[in-house]
Short mmCIF file of C-alpha atoms in Angstrom, two decimals:
data_model
loop_
_atom_site.label_atom_id
_atom_site.label_comp_id
_atom_site.label_asym_id
_atom_site.label_seq_id
_atom_site.Cartn_x
_atom_site.Cartn_y
_atom_site.Cartn_z
CA MET V 1 0.12 -0.44 -0.32
CA GLN V 2 1.10 3.54 -1.47
CA ILE V 3 1.32 5.52 2.04
CA PRO V 4 -0.42 9.07 0.86
CA TYR V 5 1.18 12.50 0.86
CA ASN V 6 4.91 11.92 0.46
CA GLU V 7 5.14 14.31 -2.37
CA GLU V 8 2.11 16.94 -2.08
CA LEU V 9 1.16 18.47 1.03
CA ARG V 10 -2.05 17.05 2.93
CA PRO V 11 -5.08 19.55 3.04
CA ASP V 12 -6.09 20.14 6.19
CA THR V 13 -2.29 20.26 7.64
CA GLY V 14 -0.66 21.53 4.12
CA LEU V 15 2.27 19.44 5.18
CA TYR V 16 3.33 16.37 3.60
CA ASN V 17 2.76 13.80 6.67
CA ALA V 18 6.85 12.91 6.77
CA LYS V 19 7.64 16.71 7.96
CA LEU V 20 4.67 16.63 10.74
CA GLY V 21 5.93 12.89 11.23
CA ILE V 22 8.98 14.68 12.48
CA TRP V 23 7.68 16.61 14.49
CA ILE V 24 5.46 14.99 16.60
CA PHE V 25 9.03 12.69 17.28
CA LEU V 26 10.99 16.26 18.32
CA ALA V 27 8.47 17.35 20.36
CA SER V 28 9.13 13.79 22.47
CA GLU V 29 12.12 14.50 22.07
CA ILE V 30 12.07 17.70 23.33
CA MET V 31 10.26 16.05 26.93
CA LEU V 32 12.78 13.29 26.72
CA PHE V 33 16.31 15.92 26.93
CA GLY V 34 13.15 18.14 28.86
CA GLY V 35 13.14 16.26 31.35
CA LEU V 36 16.89 15.31 32.16
CA PHE V 37 17.40 19.28 32.43
CA SER V 38 15.24 19.40 35.18
CA ALA V 39 17.03 16.66 36.65
CA TYR V 40 19.94 18.20 36.05
CA ILE V 41 18.48 21.69 37.40
CA MET V 42 16.94 19.21 40.42
CA LEU V 43 20.56 18.16 41.17
CA ARG V 44 22.22 21.15 40.64
CA VAL V 45 20.23 23.72 43.07
CA GLY V 46 20.20 20.46 45.92
CA ALA V 47 23.71 20.10 46.18
CA PRO V 48 26.11 22.52 48.58
CA VAL V 49 29.19 22.53 45.71
CA TRP V 50 28.55 22.44 42.01
CA PRO V 51 30.10 20.79 40.84
CA PRO V 52 30.84 18.44 43.98
CA LEU V 53 34.61 18.91 45.49
CA GLY V 54 36.67 16.00 43.61
CA THR V 55 34.90 15.98 41.45
CA ALA V 56 36.73 15.38 37.20
CA GLN V 57 37.79 18.98 35.44
CA LEU V 58 35.45 18.86 32.23
CA ASN V 59 38.12 19.86 28.89
CA ILE V 60 36.10 23.07 27.54
CA PRO V 61 39.04 23.20 24.47
CA MET V 62 37.87 19.89 23.63
CA ALA V 63 34.00 20.25 23.89
CA THR V 64 34.24 23.81 22.64
CA PHE V 65 36.32 22.15 19.64
CA ASN V 66 33.20 19.76 19.50
CA THR V 67 30.74 22.48 19.41
CA VAL V 68 32.23 23.98 16.29
CA VAL V 69 31.92 20.78 14.82
CA LEU V 70 28.58 19.80 15.46
CA ILE V 71 27.39 23.06 14.10
CA THR V 72 29.63 23.15 11.42
CA SER V 73 27.66 19.91 10.73
CA SER V 74 24.63 21.15 10.73
CA VAL V 75 25.54 23.74 8.07
CA THR V 76 26.83 21.11 5.94
CA MET V 77 23.04 19.57 5.85
CA VAL V 78 20.96 22.31 5.62
CA MET V 79 23.48 23.47 2.52
CA ALA V 80 22.60 19.29 1.25
CA TRP V 81 18.69 19.50 1.63
CA ALA V 82 19.32 23.03 -0.60
CA SER V 83 21.44 21.45 -3.12
CA LEU V 84 19.10 18.84 -3.78
CA LYS V 85 15.94 21.90 -4.40
CA MET V 86 18.46 22.98 -6.86
CA ASN V 87 19.40 20.87 -8.52
CA ASN V 88 22.90 19.13 -7.86
CA PHE V 89 22.65 15.93 -6.76
CA GLY V 90 26.41 16.17 -6.73
CA LYS V 91 26.43 18.88 -4.04
CA PHE V 92 24.45 16.76 -1.87
CA LYS V 93 26.76 14.04 -1.79
CA MET V 94 29.48 16.36 -1.35
CA TYR V 95 27.56 18.20 1.26
CA MET V 96 26.22 14.96 3.04
CA GLY V 97 29.39 13.33 3.00
CA LEU V 98 31.18 16.06 5.55
CA THR V 99 28.18 15.73 7.30
CA LEU V 100 28.70 12.18 8.55
CA LEU V 101 32.57 13.21 8.32
CA PHE V 102 32.21 16.22 10.62
CA SER V 103 29.81 13.34 13.25
CA ALA V 104 32.53 11.00 13.35
CA MET V 105 35.04 14.09 14.02
CA PHE V 106 32.28 14.48 17.10
CA LEU V 107 32.44 10.66 18.18
CA VAL V 108 36.06 10.21 18.53
CA VAL V 109 36.84 14.10 20.39
CA LYS V 110 34.23 12.03 22.49
CA TYR V 111 35.94 8.65 22.78
CA PHE V 112 39.31 10.53 24.07
CA GLU V 113 36.86 12.88 26.76
CA TYR V 114 35.12 9.65 27.92
CA SER V 115 38.34 7.43 27.83
CA ALA V 116 40.08 10.45 29.58
CA LYS V 117 37.62 10.87 32.30
CA LEU V 118 36.71 7.26 32.89
CA SER V 119 40.27 6.45 33.09
CA HIS V 120 40.98 8.19 36.21
CA GLY V 121 38.23 6.75 38.06
CA PHE V 122 35.64 8.97 37.00
CA THR V 123 32.90 6.86 36.54
CA PRO V 124 29.16 8.13 36.08
CA ALA V 125 28.94 6.17 39.67
CA HIS V 126 31.75 8.77 41.29
CA ASP V 127 29.45 11.59 42.35
CA THR V 128 26.09 12.71 40.89
CA PHE V 129 28.09 15.86 38.63
CA LEU V 130 29.59 12.77 36.45
CA ALA V 131 26.31 10.87 36.63
CA ILE V 132 23.93 13.34 34.72
CA TYR V 133 27.01 14.44 33.05
CA TYR V 134 26.73 10.82 31.43
CA THR V 135 23.77 10.34 31.61
CA MET V 136 23.21 14.17 29.38
CA THR V 137 25.97 13.51 27.17
CA GLY V 138 25.45 9.51 26.40
CA LEU V 139 21.37 10.54 25.26
CA HIS V 140 23.37 12.43 23.49
CA VAL V 141 25.68 10.64 21.76
CA ILE V 142 23.37 8.11 21.24
CA HIS V 143 21.25 10.25 18.82
CA ILE V 144 24.26 10.91 16.60
CA ILE V 145 25.11 6.96 16.37
CA ALA V 146 21.18 7.24 15.16
CA GLY V 147 21.97 10.00 12.78
CA MET V 148 24.68 8.88 11.45
CA ILE V 149 23.08 5.76 10.49
CA VAL V 150 20.07 7.56 9.20
CA ASN V 151 22.70 9.47 6.80
CA GLY V 152 24.76 7.57 5.93
CA TYR V 153 21.49 5.45 4.31
CA LEU V 154 20.49 8.62 2.28
CA TRP V 155 23.83 8.65 1.75
CA MET V 156 24.73 5.68 0.30
CA PRO V 157 21.83 2.81 -0.73
CA GLY V 158 19.33 5.44 -0.66
CA SER V 159 20.06 8.24 -2.93
CA LYS V 160 19.07 6.21 -5.79
CA MET V 161 15.83 7.73 -4.53
CA TRP V 162 16.71 10.79 -5.94
CA LYS V 163 17.05 9.35 -10.13
CA SER V 164 12.94 7.33 -8.98
CA ASN V 165 11.37 10.55 -6.92
CA PRO V 166 13.52 13.32 -6.45
CA GLU V 167 11.03 15.42 -5.01
CA ARG V 168 10.11 12.48 -2.71
CA PHE V 169 13.84 11.77 -1.68
CA THR V 170 14.08 15.35 -0.96
CA ASN V 171 11.69 15.42 1.56
CA ARG V 172 13.43 12.83 3.27
CA ILE V 173 17.08 14.89 3.72
CA GLU V 174 14.54 17.93 5.13
CA VAL V 175 13.32 15.15 7.63
CA ALA V 176 16.25 13.73 8.60
CA GLY V 177 18.11 17.61 8.43
CA LEU V 178 15.15 18.36 11.21
CA TYR V 179 16.37 15.57 12.94
CA TRP V 180 19.72 17.09 12.99
CA HIS V 181 19.52 19.72 13.70
CA PHE V 182 17.28 19.74 17.30
CA VAL V 183 21.18 17.44 17.57
CA ASP V 184 22.78 19.58 17.38
CA LEU V 185 20.34 22.04 19.42
CA VAL V 186 20.47 20.15 22.13
CA TRP V 187 24.47 20.57 22.46
CA ILE V 188 24.34 23.70 21.97
CA PHE V 189 22.59 23.82 25.75
CA LEU V 190 24.84 20.72 26.69
CA PHE V 191 28.30 22.47 25.89
CA PRO V 192 27.59 25.77 28.21
CA SER V 193 25.40 23.96 30.80
CA LEU V 194 28.03 20.61 32.06
CA TYR V 195 30.89 22.70 30.73
CA LEU V 196 30.32 26.39 31.57
CA LEU V 197 28.62 27.50 34.16
CA MET L 1 10.89 27.73 -3.91
CA SER L 2 12.46 28.92 -6.66
CA HIS L 3 16.50 28.96 -6.86
CA ASP L 4 16.22 32.53 -6.37
CA ASP L 5 14.97 31.99 -3.05
CA ILE L 6 17.26 28.61 -2.79
CA GLN L 7 20.01 30.88 -2.89
CA HIS L 8 19.54 33.44 -0.75
CA HIS L 9 18.32 31.07 2.17
CA VAL L 10 21.76 30.11 0.74
CA LYS L 11 23.95 32.78 1.86
CA THR L 12 21.10 33.26 4.92
CA TYR L 13 22.86 29.64 6.58
CA ILE L 14 26.63 31.47 6.18
CA LYS L 15 25.87 34.63 7.56
CA VAL L 16 24.06 32.38 10.64
CA PHE L 17 27.30 29.59 10.80
CA ILE L 18 28.95 32.41 10.61
CA ALA L 19 27.01 34.35 14.29
CA LEU L 20 26.98 31.12 15.77
CA MET L 21 30.69 30.23 15.34
CA PHE L 22 31.53 34.27 16.89
CA LEU L 23 28.59 33.20 19.70
CA THR L 24 30.49 29.60 20.33
CA LEU L 25 33.73 31.44 21.39
CA LEU L 26 31.87 34.34 22.93
CA THR L 27 29.87 31.59 25.56
CA VAL L 28 33.30 30.33 25.60
CA GLY L 29 34.88 33.34 27.18
CA ALA L 30 31.51 34.99 29.02
CA SER L 31 32.38 32.19 31.27
CA TYR L 32 35.43 33.47 32.78
CA ILE L 33 34.01 36.84 33.37
CA ASP L 34 32.38 37.78 36.62
CA PHE L 35 28.40 38.05 36.27
CA ASP L 36 27.62 38.21 40.56
CA ILE L 37 25.61 41.52 41.04
CA SER L 38 26.92 40.96 44.22
CA PRO L 39 26.77 38.16 46.97
CA GLN L 40 22.64 37.55 46.97
CA PHE L 41 22.67 36.96 43.38
CA ARG L 42 25.49 35.24 42.26
CA SER L 43 23.50 33.78 38.94
CA GLY L 44 24.56 36.20 36.49
CA ALA L 45 27.36 34.52 35.06
CA ILE L 46 24.36 31.52 34.68
CA PHE L 47 22.19 34.09 33.16
CA VAL L 48 24.93 35.25 30.97
CA GLY L 49 25.93 31.71 30.01
CA LEU L 50 22.48 30.37 28.73
CA ALA L 51 20.63 33.35 27.09
CA ILE L 52 24.05 33.09 24.29
CA ALA L 53 23.47 29.72 24.32
CA SER L 54 19.27 30.37 23.94
CA PHE L 55 20.01 33.28 20.66
CA LYS L 56 21.85 30.18 19.37
CA GLY L 57 18.88 27.94 19.64
CA TYR L 58 16.55 30.67 18.30
CA MET L 59 18.86 31.30 14.70
CA VAL L 60 19.32 27.57 14.45
CA ALA L 61 15.14 26.35 15.48
CA SER L 62 14.68 30.06 12.87
CA GLU L 63 16.95 29.48 10.23
CA PHE L 64 18.49 25.57 9.65
CA MET L 65 14.90 23.66 10.68
CA HIS L 66 12.32 27.15 8.36
CA LEU L 67 10.78 27.98 12.09
CA ASN L 68 10.39 31.22 10.51
CA ASN L 69 8.26 30.33 8.37
CA GLU L 70 6.32 27.53 8.93
CA LYS L 71 2.76 26.29 8.79
CA LYS L 72 0.42 26.60 11.64
CA MET L 73 0.26 22.86 12.48
CA ILE L 74 3.82 23.19 13.84
CA TYR L 75 3.16 25.58 15.56
CA TRP L 76 0.86 24.64 18.20
CA VAL L 77 2.13 21.41 18.20
CA LEU L 78 5.88 22.79 19.29
CA GLY L 79 3.64 25.62 21.16
CA LEU L 80 1.73 22.58 23.52
CA THR L 81 6.00 21.24 24.07
CA VAL L 82 7.21 24.45 24.68
CA PHE L 83 4.20 24.75 27.53
CA PHE L 84 5.10 21.10 29.88
CA PHE L 85 8.53 21.10 28.79
CA ILE L 86 8.03 25.07 31.16
CA PHE L 87 6.34 22.64 33.27
CA CYS L 88 8.20 20.16 33.67
CA LEU L 89 11.49 22.95 34.32
CA SER L 90 9.80 24.09 36.57
CA ILE L 91 9.08 21.02 38.79
CA PRO L 92 12.53 21.41 40.22
CA VAL L 93 11.96 25.03 41.26
CA LEU L 94 8.59 24.49 42.45
CA TRP L 95 10.75 21.90 45.21
CA GLU L 96 13.85 23.97 45.80
CA ALA L 97 11.38 27.17 47.01
CA ASN L 98 9.69 24.30 49.35
CA LEU L 99 6.16 25.31 46.92
CA MET L 100 5.76 21.12 46.34
CA GLY L 101 5.61 18.24 49.19
CA ASP L 102 5.90 20.45 52.31
CA THR L 103 2.96 23.13 51.65
CA ASN L 104 3.79 23.80 55.81
CA PHE L 105 7.33 24.96 55.53
CA GLU L 106 7.34 28.24 56.88
CA GLN L 107 6.05 27.05 59.76
CA SER L 108 7.77 27.44 63.46
CA PRO L 109 8.28 23.18 64.46
CA PRO L 110 5.47 21.21 65.54
CA LYS L 111 5.23 21.36 69.41
CA ILE L 112 6.32 18.29 70.72
CA GLU L 113 3.67 15.59 73.67
CA GLY L 114 4.41 15.72 76.65
CA GLY L 115 5.99 19.19 77.16
CA HIS L 116 6.72 21.41 79.98
CA HIS L 117 4.05 23.27 80.84
#
């Protein structure tokens, strides 16, 4: 059975179905991270000293670099969509490839950050700050990996759709882009909350 | 959207990218400055840091996610989400203010039965 309103807009919403779907999904994601930010505030205001004495020092230069990397990946993602809108499939391939490269770079930096902490015994069980740090950044990393799987599929095997149904493929990239920008948005708040303030 | 419209969008994306880079450096720089107005109000740095992050978030949402020009249905979905999100974030604040759980926190401690009269 054909899924309706893949390309044409649904008359009552004015949207194609996948776009409304991703926004409802992102709404649930806002609540998921909202719950964790809520827990973070609760732990912070309840602590006599924040971050607790004896906890790990987070690496600000590494996190700043990762912020730059993730924002850049968000730009390349939106440029990938714009390239398709301008019927330039070659540029789409380049920008999507760059998005994947920056995503991988983010994960590599995160790996070094986590391993440096864990090797010194700074596990999530060490204190409440590290518990919420690992929970929030860990969940964010899972979102990065999920986005990379989707973007990787759309970059390689999924891009065949461009030949058979270019409008539907462009919509898929827009939807994947909305998710990716959300992941970037979450990091924009995680970075100052955990590393700087 | 026409080809020209998209090209106009691309120019905006590049401007937003430059602004986001600048604001990222500003966030890091601002974290080294003491914004505390007085010993009683020691949340200056938090306020400044989150204000910059909110502005960055606004730019990503409005330009990259195209929320500056979206359909009503999406604004409804997000409006409802923002309401519940604020409610969710206000729970710990209300809790800390002792407005939840213990409504008698400002009253004097209860007298112990059987004490001196």
